[in-house]
């Protein structure tokens, strides 16, 4: 059974809502007395806002909207012409200023009738404002709420595009914001579950011997999500939908569970380019392609190339190790070359990346394939150049031992301190890599003497503010410092060590796997510790009774006690789903792990997070945990957005209707009229203009009187004013 794509799912939900408002059913009375109904297609105007447009741009083309009987797409914040003869479909975010914009439209009766589609449920106070508006009741035909307040970046990777979530959850000055933020997060997580049609059992991360204030984050967030899900199921009888799919699980964890994952160098394609190259991440992901030096005479300039699910080469290769990627790209290029006869004429073999790029330069007729291969070959080549320039092979050899606690021979590593100091002396090692190395060594040792931390920073020639980054790790549960002669038990690994892998150089540089991968493996096998990952409803999910997950589907949730563990999916049935929410940001290595386990265990794994982390972003956000809150520029601290003033402006009064044309008075000769008693005008005879004017006026009056008399006689003949019949 094929997996569900979050992108396709959200697209169908949105387009389904728009298409359902395509027209109306009309009735026609036939001569024989029967009534037949027919559907009349009505064109409408589509109105979006800035927030809802971000959702649409990620999954829907504007042409898809226009094909749903939409004549025009407008933005509610913009100046728009009134169109009172057409209906409007509003696709809006449930925000206060957007509701103000909507009510302003109703005030001006901008459209004839309105269909309102909210991206998520309208808060009660805003719903009350809308319900109490007389103009809204007169003009609204239908209101519907969708659960699409999230942004699918990939088929199984969903983000909320909210990098401010990290400081909100972990910054000490943001404690009063945490509860409201967790409620917002819970509602978005529930939107994901509802869109997937899942009413999952919920597990959450409970740290062992926690000392940091945010250690109860997952507990509270899991409870908020459980409450929101139960409320939704209570008021929506059709949720969860009837399905043979086995009940899924939602696992809630946070960034403190694994601090190595955002720091360790990853050498799979996607993670590597986000770490080493200049990738612009926002609503979309772009890579700035360098100008082609070979074609500089043509004036070719650098441009932004989008990296998305539309690129089949990217989707097929993003999780490959870099060494496998090069081999795969060369192999795919040879297949591409064989399909086109223009290549067959050349005996040149694609022996290197530069060789392939030179061959592609002569293929103007295959523009799309040429640009796709050129993009990935350029990114791969640039990543390899950075890898070599920054001595990442030497760094990776040490940091793999720090992150795993084992050397290449799967034994306890020796002389790691000396190896770390030696690398800090290398000029080719960049300052960010030095900081990452020091933090990894600190995490491996489970804390260092404060004096030793200062010595390492000084030896690495790092600025004093980098010491704040190290100190702030305590807010995420790390043991940063220890006192002299302090007896502290050796930190135990999250899970038992795995058997030694084959002794290959490439594998030895990628021995580390994120903790999330081990958590998911243990959960799928049914052996995940219920103390470290308890359930929100243990009385329902403890496995009591005879009903196991093998026999439980979504259809039986309201009539049976569910359980959580299942190790195998039914091959012929739909795949069981596991949803993971990582509070505080997730890494691309964790995303890769979810895809790999989906394939290995035939599951549908979805990674959901506030935002995606790169090593540089993680270090910057950890460093910001000690700055003044006012410098964070949190959205909650900014002025609240307001509806544009022009929406409330009164339009110009309607132009008066044109009066029927009549004979204009002869004003041209008024200046020469003589009003003396002799009736003569100055400089003119008695037969001049004045006499003509009097004659003309008299004749018109006389004619009008005669016409009135004739009309009166006609009416008398027709007895209009007589009682006689």
XYZ file of C-alpha atoms in Angstrom:
725
model
C 0.000 0.000 0.000
C 1.420 3.392 -0.960
C 2.234 5.983 1.685
C 0.222 9.127 2.296
C 1.796 12.403 1.207
C 1.081 15.315 3.544
C 1.419 17.700 0.587
C -1.168 15.872 -1.532
C -3.463 15.454 1.446
C -3.501 19.155 2.292
C -3.959 20.080 -1.378
C -7.023 17.842 -1.698
C -8.555 19.186 1.512
C -8.224 22.796 0.337
C -9.330 22.215 -3.242
C -12.210 20.021 -2.068
C -13.497 22.875 0.080
C -13.255 25.348 -2.816
C -14.815 23.010 -5.379
C -17.764 22.295 -3.089
C -18.819 25.936 -3.512
C -18.807 25.821 -7.301
C -22.494 26.485 -7.986
C -26.053 25.900 -6.846
C -28.951 23.589 -7.615
C -31.946 25.185 -9.363
C -35.413 23.757 -10.043
C -37.327 23.725 -13.345
C -41.065 23.080 -13.584
C -41.986 20.911 -16.570
C -45.276 21.072 -18.503
C -46.405 17.746 -17.060
C -46.115 19.170 -13.532
C -42.879 17.417 -12.630
C -39.930 19.299 -11.174
C -36.377 18.665 -12.345
C -33.250 19.931 -10.644
C -30.176 21.111 -12.461
C -26.812 22.440 -11.349
C -25.825 25.961 -12.333
C -22.109 26.764 -12.298
C -21.488 30.172 -10.768
C -18.195 31.987 -11.061
C -16.869 33.450 -7.852
C -14.039 35.599 -6.546
C -11.447 33.967 -4.280
C -10.207 36.129 -1.383
C -7.174 35.125 0.690
C -5.001 36.820 3.308
C -1.240 36.902 3.827
C -1.268 33.964 6.245
C -3.579 31.719 4.247
C -1.635 32.540 1.082
C 1.506 31.051 2.697
C -0.391 27.790 3.180
C -1.727 27.835 -0.375
C 1.623 28.622 -1.987
C 3.175 25.502 -0.487
C 0.696 22.991 -1.906
C -1.659 24.578 -4.461
C -1.064 26.268 -7.794
C -3.141 29.338 -8.585
C -4.354 27.562 -11.716
C -5.854 24.851 -9.480
C -7.883 27.539 -7.716
C -8.978 29.192 -10.959
C -10.136 25.856 -12.367
C -12.636 25.573 -9.500
C -14.931 28.183 -11.126
C -12.938 31.090 -9.708
C -12.750 34.173 -11.901
C -10.195 36.132 -9.894
C -7.905 35.777 -6.847
C -7.680 38.761 -4.494
C -5.992 39.511 -1.155
C -8.181 40.833 1.622
C -5.602 43.346 2.870
C -5.292 44.991 -0.574
C -7.407 47.667 -2.192
C -10.059 45.869 -4.221
C -12.891 47.037 -6.428
C -16.400 46.349 -5.192
C -18.149 43.583 -7.086
C -21.711 43.394 -5.709
C -22.895 41.224 -8.584
C -20.603 38.263 -7.740
C -20.220 35.915 -4.786
C -16.921 35.499 -2.957
C -15.111 32.540 -1.413
C -12.981 33.696 1.534
C -10.041 31.472 2.554
C -8.830 33.142 5.737
C -6.653 32.779 8.824
C -8.516 32.953 12.159
C -6.898 36.183 13.365
C -8.398 39.324 14.836
C -7.249 41.754 12.145
C -8.394 39.386 9.395
C -11.861 39.266 10.941
C -11.805 43.073 10.976
C -11.044 43.028 7.243
C -13.918 40.627 6.651
C -16.401 42.728 8.607
C -15.258 45.810 6.663
C -16.133 43.980 3.446
C -19.591 43.219 4.830
C -20.015 46.860 5.854
C -19.393 47.985 2.282
C -21.270 45.021 0.770
C -18.274 44.438 -1.442
C -19.649 41.150 -2.821
C -23.136 39.717 -3.221
C -22.897 36.626 -0.979
C -19.962 35.125 0.885
C -18.683 31.631 1.633
C -16.176 31.627 4.515
C -13.490 28.951 4.847
C -11.208 29.285 7.884
C -7.820 27.559 7.865
C -8.573 26.399 11.438
C -11.328 26.888 13.986
C -12.137 30.486 14.832
C -11.475 31.305 18.526
C -14.699 31.672 20.565
C -14.356 35.440 21.075
C -13.939 36.002 17.327
C -16.768 33.604 16.524
C -19.051 35.614 18.822
C -18.186 38.846 16.984
C -19.045 37.239 13.666
C -22.278 35.687 14.950
C -23.438 39.000 16.414
C -22.951 40.921 13.180
C -26.258 41.538 11.391
C -24.471 42.342 8.127
C -22.537 39.091 8.364
C -25.711 37.052 8.862
C -27.258 38.714 5.839
C -24.345 38.050 3.504
C -22.805 34.746 4.644
C -24.106 31.635 2.935
C -21.861 29.086 4.643
C -18.969 28.891 7.116
C -16.581 25.953 7.315
C -13.409 25.249 9.292
C -10.508 23.312 7.808
C -7.603 21.864 9.773
C -4.742 22.966 7.535
C -2.794 25.334 9.793
C 0.556 23.668 9.013
C 3.141 23.623 6.244
C 4.144 20.314 4.636
C 7.718 20.723 3.440
C 7.999 17.151 2.190
C 5.676 14.198 1.826
C 6.391 13.124 5.435
C 7.935 16.269 6.918
C 5.611 18.944 8.333
C 6.683 22.220 9.919
C 4.895 25.188 11.470
C 7.473 27.670 10.096
C 7.917 29.020 13.616
C 11.585 29.451 14.612
C 10.440 31.643 17.525
C 9.062 28.522 19.191
C 12.564 27.633 20.460
C 13.151 30.800 22.538
C 9.518 30.830 23.650
C 9.917 27.359 25.142
C 13.428 27.658 26.574
C 14.233 31.334 27.234
C 13.916 32.126 30.983
C 12.238 35.480 30.256
C 9.469 33.819 28.256
C 8.005 31.675 31.043
C 4.686 33.542 31.003
C 4.332 32.824 27.268
C 4.837 29.066 27.472
C 1.304 27.956 28.347
C -0.405 29.902 25.570
C 2.266 28.806 23.104
C 1.767 25.167 24.041
C -1.978 25.531 23.510
C -1.251 26.930 20.038
C 1.137 24.054 19.341
C -1.441 21.538 20.557
C -4.083 22.931 18.214
C -1.707 22.697 15.253
C -0.709 19.136 16.152
C -4.389 18.226 16.356
C -4.895 19.812 12.914
C -2.277 17.423 11.543
C -3.965 14.440 13.223
C -7.433 15.435 12.003
C -6.191 16.005 8.446
C -4.648 12.531 8.507
C -7.833 11.088 9.983
C -5.953 9.837 13.052
C -7.106 9.647 16.671
C -3.787 8.353 17.977
C -2.660 7.138 21.345
C -0.155 9.618 22.781
C 3.245 9.016 24.341
C 5.662 11.666 25.545
C 9.303 12.010 26.530
C 9.997 12.031 30.271
C 13.681 12.782 31.006
C 15.623 10.709 33.500
C 16.672 12.651 36.637
C 15.810 16.068 35.118
C 17.312 19.232 36.542
C 16.260 21.831 33.955
C 13.029 23.805 34.168
C 11.776 22.715 30.733
C 11.876 19.022 31.676
C 8.057 18.921 32.021
C 7.488 20.502 28.615
C 6.492 17.260 26.878
C 4.204 16.200 29.729
C 2.124 19.376 29.566
C 2.110 19.524 25.781
C 0.921 15.910 25.569
C -1.938 16.665 27.963
C -2.967 19.723 25.952
C -2.978 17.655 22.761
C -5.020 14.889 24.421
C -7.609 17.414 25.609
C -7.880 19.038 22.182
C -8.233 15.666 20.449
C -10.894 14.466 22.880
C -12.836 17.708 22.454
C -12.702 17.446 18.682
C -13.897 13.827 18.761
C -16.696 14.770 21.168
C -18.185 17.385 18.843
C -17.467 15.636 15.523
C -19.220 12.306 15.226
C -17.455 11.523 11.962
C -14.016 11.606 13.644
C -12.089 9.420 13.410
C -13.304 8.298 9.977
C -14.158 4.651 9.503
C -11.067 2.862 8.265
C -9.349 -0.506 8.349
C -6.091 1.267 9.170
C -4.607 0.302 12.517
C -4.666 3.006 15.150
C -1.612 5.233 15.046
C 0.593 6.736 17.744
C 1.682 10.291 18.434
C 5.079 10.593 20.142
C 5.839 14.009 21.640
C 9.440 14.865 22.438
C 11.640 17.945 22.483
C 15.097 19.115 21.493
C 16.633 18.338 24.884
C 16.285 14.594 24.192
C 19.240 14.699 21.795
C 21.729 17.571 21.773
C 24.256 15.769 19.578
C 21.974 15.589 16.521
C 22.089 19.355 15.750
C 25.883 19.425 16.180
C 27.360 16.320 14.546
C 28.411 16.641 10.899
C 26.104 14.559 8.752
C 27.340 13.397 5.339
C 24.068 12.476 3.699
C 23.140 14.786 0.841
C 20.276 16.848 2.317
C 21.784 17.332 5.767
C 25.229 18.069 4.339
C 24.188 20.854 1.967
C 22.046 22.526 4.643
C 25.057 22.452 6.949
C 27.799 23.468 4.521
C 26.194 25.494 1.728
C 24.276 28.761 1.608
C 20.709 27.527 1.578
C 17.962 30.118 1.987
C 15.155 28.676 4.080
C 11.802 30.373 4.433
C 8.395 29.419 3.109
C 10.436 27.683 0.402
C 14.011 26.416 0.161
C 16.423 27.931 -2.364
C 20.026 27.402 -3.354
C 21.814 30.292 -5.031
C 23.513 28.787 -8.052
C 26.858 30.438 -8.836
C 27.362 32.134 -12.201
C 28.662 29.741 -14.840
C 32.267 30.715 -15.380
C 32.402 28.666 -18.562
C 29.626 30.742 -20.083
C 30.575 34.115 -18.679
C 30.610 35.560 -22.173
C 26.889 34.875 -22.375
C 26.288 37.084 -19.351
C 24.791 34.259 -17.300
C 24.132 35.439 -13.745
C 23.620 33.646 -10.458
C 20.022 32.714 -9.691
C 17.999 31.050 -6.955
C 17.088 27.427 -7.642
C 14.193 26.034 -5.629
C 14.696 22.703 -3.874
C 11.341 20.969 -3.468
C 9.342 17.781 -3.913
C 8.779 18.718 -7.558
C 12.391 17.760 -8.289
C 12.443 13.975 -8.763
C 16.253 13.845 -8.650
C 16.220 15.561 -5.262
C 13.519 13.276 -3.840
C 15.302 10.137 -5.010
C 18.756 11.084 -3.709
C 18.458 13.452 -0.738
C 19.105 10.777 1.907
C 22.060 9.122 0.190
C 25.540 9.280 1.667
C 27.683 11.654 -0.363
C 29.892 8.881 -1.729
C 26.805 6.992 -2.923
C 25.295 10.177 -4.320
C 28.176 10.790 -6.727
C 27.970 7.225 -8.015
C 24.207 7.485 -8.387
C 24.308 10.816 -10.236
C 26.869 9.469 -12.700
C 24.772 6.334 -13.235
C 21.558 8.329 -13.707
C 23.285 10.675 -16.112
C 24.468 7.751 -18.223
C 20.868 6.477 -18.357
C 19.667 9.973 -19.300
C 22.326 10.103 -21.966
C 21.333 6.718 -23.407
C 17.715 7.826 -23.829
C 18.729 10.736 -26.049
C 20.338 10.014 -29.431
C 22.246 13.290 -29.322
C 24.463 11.754 -26.650
C 25.067 8.509 -28.494
C 27.182 10.322 -31.050
C 29.777 11.145 -28.412
C 32.218 8.570 -27.116
C 33.174 10.714 -24.133
C 32.499 9.031 -20.781
C 31.184 10.945 -17.756
C 34.210 10.250 -15.596
C 33.800 13.194 -13.209
C 31.331 15.838 -12.082
C 33.088 18.567 -14.056
C 33.074 16.340 -17.131
C 29.317 15.846 -16.842
C 28.754 19.571 -16.380
C 30.729 20.317 -19.539
C 28.609 17.824 -21.481
C 25.404 19.349 -20.117
C 26.478 22.815 -21.235
C 25.971 21.717 -24.849
C 22.379 20.570 -24.376
C 20.096 23.578 -24.862
C 17.326 21.333 -26.217
C 17.008 19.454 -22.911
C 16.616 22.476 -20.675
C 14.617 20.907 -17.833
C 16.796 17.811 -17.469
C 19.899 19.903 -17.948
C 18.992 22.349 -15.177
C 18.070 19.569 -12.743
C 21.327 17.667 -13.201
C 23.365 20.864 -13.231
C 21.814 21.967 -9.938
C 22.610 18.765 -8.073
C 26.016 18.347 -9.604
C 26.867 21.904 -8.570
C 25.652 21.398 -5.013
C 27.448 18.049 -4.692
C 30.699 19.503 -6.026
C 30.518 22.539 -3.743
C 29.792 20.347 -0.698
C 32.800 18.159 -1.482
C 35.003 21.229 -1.851
C 33.919 22.509 1.574
C 34.411 19.048 3.072
C 38.006 19.003 1.917
C 38.780 22.638 2.684
C 37.516 22.488 6.279
C 39.183 19.142 7.111
C 35.829 17.616 7.990
C 37.114 14.068 7.662
C 39.485 14.666 10.594
C 36.757 16.366 12.620
C 34.225 13.624 11.911
C 36.619 10.908 13.042
C 36.797 12.512 16.514
C 33.210 13.688 16.869
C 31.820 10.258 15.982
C 33.658 8.864 18.998
C 32.336 11.719 21.153
C 28.732 11.267 20.011
C 28.642 7.463 20.203
C 31.031 6.921 23.120
C 32.865 4.317 21.040
C 35.779 4.439 18.649
C 35.933 2.943 15.154
C 36.641 -0.488 16.622
C 33.586 -0.229 18.860
C 35.683 0.174 21.982
C 35.945 2.929 24.564
C 37.871 5.778 22.903
C 41.251 6.893 24.255
C 43.072 10.220 24.278
C 40.020 12.159 23.040
C 41.092 15.302 24.885
C 44.419 15.336 23.044
C 42.695 14.782 19.703
C 40.274 17.627 20.365
C 43.044 20.058 21.348
C 45.086 19.058 18.302
C 42.152 19.871 16.010
C 41.623 23.238 17.711
C 45.164 24.146 16.656
C 44.472 23.514 12.953
C 44.097 26.731 10.940
C 41.809 25.009 8.439
C 39.242 24.298 11.169
C 36.687 27.132 11.153
C 35.590 28.841 14.356
C 32.016 27.420 14.238
C 33.470 23.915 13.853
C 35.750 24.528 16.833
C 32.785 25.558 18.960
C 30.834 22.478 17.886
C 33.803 20.283 18.770
C 34.148 21.796 22.252
C 30.412 21.376 22.951
C 30.498 17.757 21.791
C 33.461 17.076 24.089
C 31.597 18.732 26.981
C 28.492 16.611 26.343
C 30.656 13.469 26.119
C 32.254 14.257 29.489
C 28.854 15.213 30.993
C 30.323 18.525 32.132
C 33.740 20.127 32.598
C 35.434 22.301 35.168
C 34.636 25.972 34.422
C 38.360 26.677 34.194
C 38.791 23.931 31.597
C 35.989 25.398 29.487
C 37.698 28.793 29.533
C 41.025 27.211 28.548
C 39.459 25.391 25.611
C 37.732 28.571 24.388
C 40.953 30.537 24.685
C 42.945 27.806 22.943
C 40.403 27.795 20.107
C 40.576 31.621 19.925
C 36.825 31.850 20.227
C 35.108 35.073 21.359
C 33.707 35.404 24.860
C 30.085 35.269 23.657
C 30.621 31.657 22.602
C 30.944 30.899 26.296
C 27.287 31.998 26.597
C 26.310 29.343 24.058
C 27.942 26.676 26.224
C 26.448 28.027 29.442
C 22.929 28.188 27.943
C 22.959 24.459 27.189
C 21.986 23.988 30.826
C 18.540 25.317 29.878
C 18.191 22.261 27.637
C 19.203 19.802 30.316
C 22.927 19.482 29.575
C 25.461 19.206 32.419
C 27.850 21.994 31.506
C 30.049 22.278 34.576
C 31.224 20.158 37.445
C 33.142 20.935 40.589
C 36.650 19.646 41.419
C 36.618 16.137 42.856
C 32.872 15.896 42.233
C 31.793 12.286 41.988
C 29.306 12.009 39.174
C 28.210 8.705 37.697
C 29.116 8.166 34.090
C 26.299 9.275 31.823
C 24.494 6.264 30.452
C 23.569 6.117 26.777
C 19.917 6.573 25.935
C 19.812 3.055 24.502
C 22.152 0.083 24.576
C 25.145 0.197 22.244
C 24.624 -1.462 18.892
C 26.980 -4.082 17.426
C 30.017 -2.801 15.600
C 29.363 -1.980 11.924
C 31.694 -3.099 9.122
C 35.045 -1.352 9.250
C 34.693 0.959 6.252
C 35.966 4.509 6.250
C 32.711 5.999 5.005
C 30.686 4.080 7.583
C 33.093 4.999 10.372
C 32.423 8.679 9.665
C 28.662 8.118 9.959
C 28.332 5.793 12.942
C 26.170 8.210 14.916
C 22.410 7.886 14.585
C 19.996 10.348 16.193
C 18.268 9.207 19.370
C 14.896 9.585 17.662
C 15.708 6.663 15.374
C 16.287 4.344 18.336
C 13.096 5.587 20.017
C 11.036 4.765 16.940
C 12.666 1.374 16.476
C 11.898 0.426 20.075
C 8.333 1.689 19.782
C 7.660 -0.263 16.598
C 9.058 -3.424 18.199
C 6.886 -2.852 21.262
C 9.820 -2.533 23.676
C 9.975 1.227 24.304
C 10.337 1.969 28.015
C 7.006 3.176 29.412
C 8.778 5.107 32.155
C 10.814 7.176 29.731
C 7.889 7.396 27.292
C 4.629 7.073 29.249
C 1.136 7.311 27.798
C -1.300 10.107 28.476
C -3.970 7.441 29.087
C -2.187 4.440 30.601
C -5.460 2.836 31.720
C -6.483 2.574 28.064
C -3.133 1.735 26.566
C -1.535 -0.675 29.030
C -2.469 -3.689 26.953
C -5.016 -5.048 29.424
C -7.606 -7.464 28.106
C -7.602 -9.508 24.948
C -7.899 -6.755 22.354
C -4.542 -6.122 20.730
C -3.471 -3.598 18.157
C -3.564 -6.349 15.538
C -7.383 -6.352 15.792
C -8.024 -2.662 16.427
C -8.847 -0.210 13.669
C -10.072 3.371 13.590
C -13.629 2.114 13.259
C -13.525 0.452 16.688
C -12.159 3.371 18.692
C -15.530 4.331 20.124
C -16.477 0.812 21.145
C -13.282 -0.882 22.316
C -10.299 -0.307 24.544
C -7.316 0.525 22.309
C -3.764 -0.670 22.812
C -0.615 0.749 21.330
C 1.972 -1.814 20.334
C 2.133 -3.561 17.020
C 5.213 -4.863 15.297
C 3.917 -5.661 11.819
C 1.472 -4.152 9.385
C -0.956 -6.135 7.342
C 0.637 -6.169 3.868
C -2.655 -5.703 2.027
C -4.036 -2.994 4.308
C -3.178 0.677 4.683
C 0.000 1.429 6.593
C -0.154 2.193 10.277
C 0.867 5.762 11.058
C 3.313 7.117 13.615
C 3.442 10.876 14.116
C 6.424 12.405 15.898
C 6.380 15.967 17.168
C 9.779 17.467 18.022
C 9.345 20.655 20.087
C 12.124 23.199 19.621
C 13.088 22.173 16.090
C 14.166 18.986 14.307
C 17.233 18.115 12.234
C 17.547 16.671 8.753
C 19.254 13.579 10.170
C 16.082 12.926 12.192
C 13.961 13.436 9.099
C 16.118 10.918 7.225
C 15.720 8.414 10.057
C 11.915 8.630 9.797
C 12.002 7.915 6.065
C 14.358 4.976 6.541
C 12.217 3.385 9.249
C 9.056 3.926 7.198
C 10.607 1.851 4.454
C 12.107 -0.755 6.783
C 8.987 -1.463 8.842
C 6.306 -0.598 6.250
C 4.906 2.240 8.352
C 3.780 5.786 7.602
C 6.045 7.975 9.758
C 5.492 11.726 9.834
C 7.953 14.105 11.468
C 6.235 17.287 12.679
C 8.155 20.197 14.184
C 8.081 23.942 14.724
C 11.011 24.501 12.325
C 14.021 22.771 10.820
C 17.390 23.227 12.514
C 20.810 23.494 10.961
C 23.937 23.503 13.168
C 24.474 27.236 12.659
C 20.854 28.075 13.492
C 20.925 25.841 16.574
C 24.075 27.511 17.942
C 22.621 30.958 17.284
C 19.331 30.139 19.000
C 21.057 28.592 22.014
C 23.232 31.713 22.295
C 20.123 33.914 22.213
C 18.739 32.240 25.347
C 20.751 34.661 27.476
C 20.100 37.901 25.579
C 17.489 40.453 26.562
C 14.047 39.324 25.435
C 13.519 42.610 23.612
C 16.334 41.704 21.222
C 14.634 38.459 20.197
C 11.950 40.295 18.186
C 9.349 37.717 19.131
C 6.093 38.140 17.176
C 4.174 38.292 20.456
C 6.216 41.351 21.472
C 5.567 43.201 18.224
C 2.611 45.540 17.598
C -0.489 43.563 16.799
C -1.314 43.571 13.090
C -4.248 45.749 12.152
C -6.639 45.805 9.267
C -5.530 48.402 6.680
C -7.232 51.767 7.143
C -8.291 51.958 3.503
C -10.753 49.091 4.061
C -12.829 51.370 6.298
C -12.831 54.377 3.985
C -16.140 55.421 2.548
C -16.146 55.267 -1.216
C -17.174 58.265 -3.362
C -20.948 58.835 -3.646
C -22.524 57.238 -6.697
C -22.562 59.439 -9.778
C -26.022 60.902 -10.603
C -27.891 59.225 -13.388
C -27.633 61.111 -16.704
C -30.711 63.263 -17.492
C -32.432 62.825 -20.851
C -31.151 65.367 -23.358
C -33.426 68.427 -23.905
C -33.231 71.536 -26.112
C -30.761 73.957 -24.535
C -31.853 77.599 -24.039
C -30.305 80.050 -26.557
C -27.915 81.696 -24.154
C -25.502 82.820 -26.823
C -27.482 86.013 -27.618
C -28.540 87.004 -24.110
C -25.865 89.649 -23.895
C -27.343 91.565 -26.826
C -30.960 91.663 -25.600
C -32.315 95.181 -25.036
C -34.968 95.392 -22.327
C -36.009 98.955 -23.193
C -39.723 99.703 -23.837
C -39.209 100.214 -27.557
C -38.172 96.604 -27.853
C -35.076 97.457 -29.875
C -31.726 96.087 -29.020
C -28.562 98.129 -29.160
C -26.916 97.711 -32.528
C -29.731 95.545 -33.956
C -33.070 95.974 -35.735
C -36.542 95.104 -34.469
C -36.279 91.828 -36.259
C -33.099 90.912 -34.378
C -32.379 88.275 -31.833
C -34.681 89.592 -29.112
C -37.762 89.431 -31.338
C -36.909 85.957 -32.545
C -36.482 84.739 -28.934
C -39.928 86.030 -27.917
C -41.564 84.481 -30.937
C -39.912 81.140 -30.368
C -40.924 81.049 -26.719
C -44.526 81.990 -27.424
C -44.941 79.387 -30.128
C -43.639 76.616 -27.830
C -46.031 77.552 -25.038
C -48.978 77.710 -27.386
C -48.209 74.317 -28.870
C -47.961 72.717 -25.497
C -51.383 74.001 -24.457
C -53.078 72.650 -27.609
C -51.526 69.209 -27.062
C -52.868 69.129 -23.516
C -56.411 69.913 -24.740
C -56.278 67.109 -27.339
C -55.088 64.608 -24.696
C -57.922 65.645 -22.401
C -60.502 65.070 -25.123
C -59.101 61.607 -25.859
C -59.266 60.641 -22.183
C -62.915 61.757 -21.950
C -63.824 59.651 -24.970
C -62.159 56.643 -23.319
C -64.038 57.407 -20.056
C -60.815 57.533 -18.004
C -62.384 59.960 -15.554
C -66.032 58.845 -15.775
C -67.884 56.350 -13.666
C -69.835 55.210 -16.683
C -68.890 51.961 -18.256
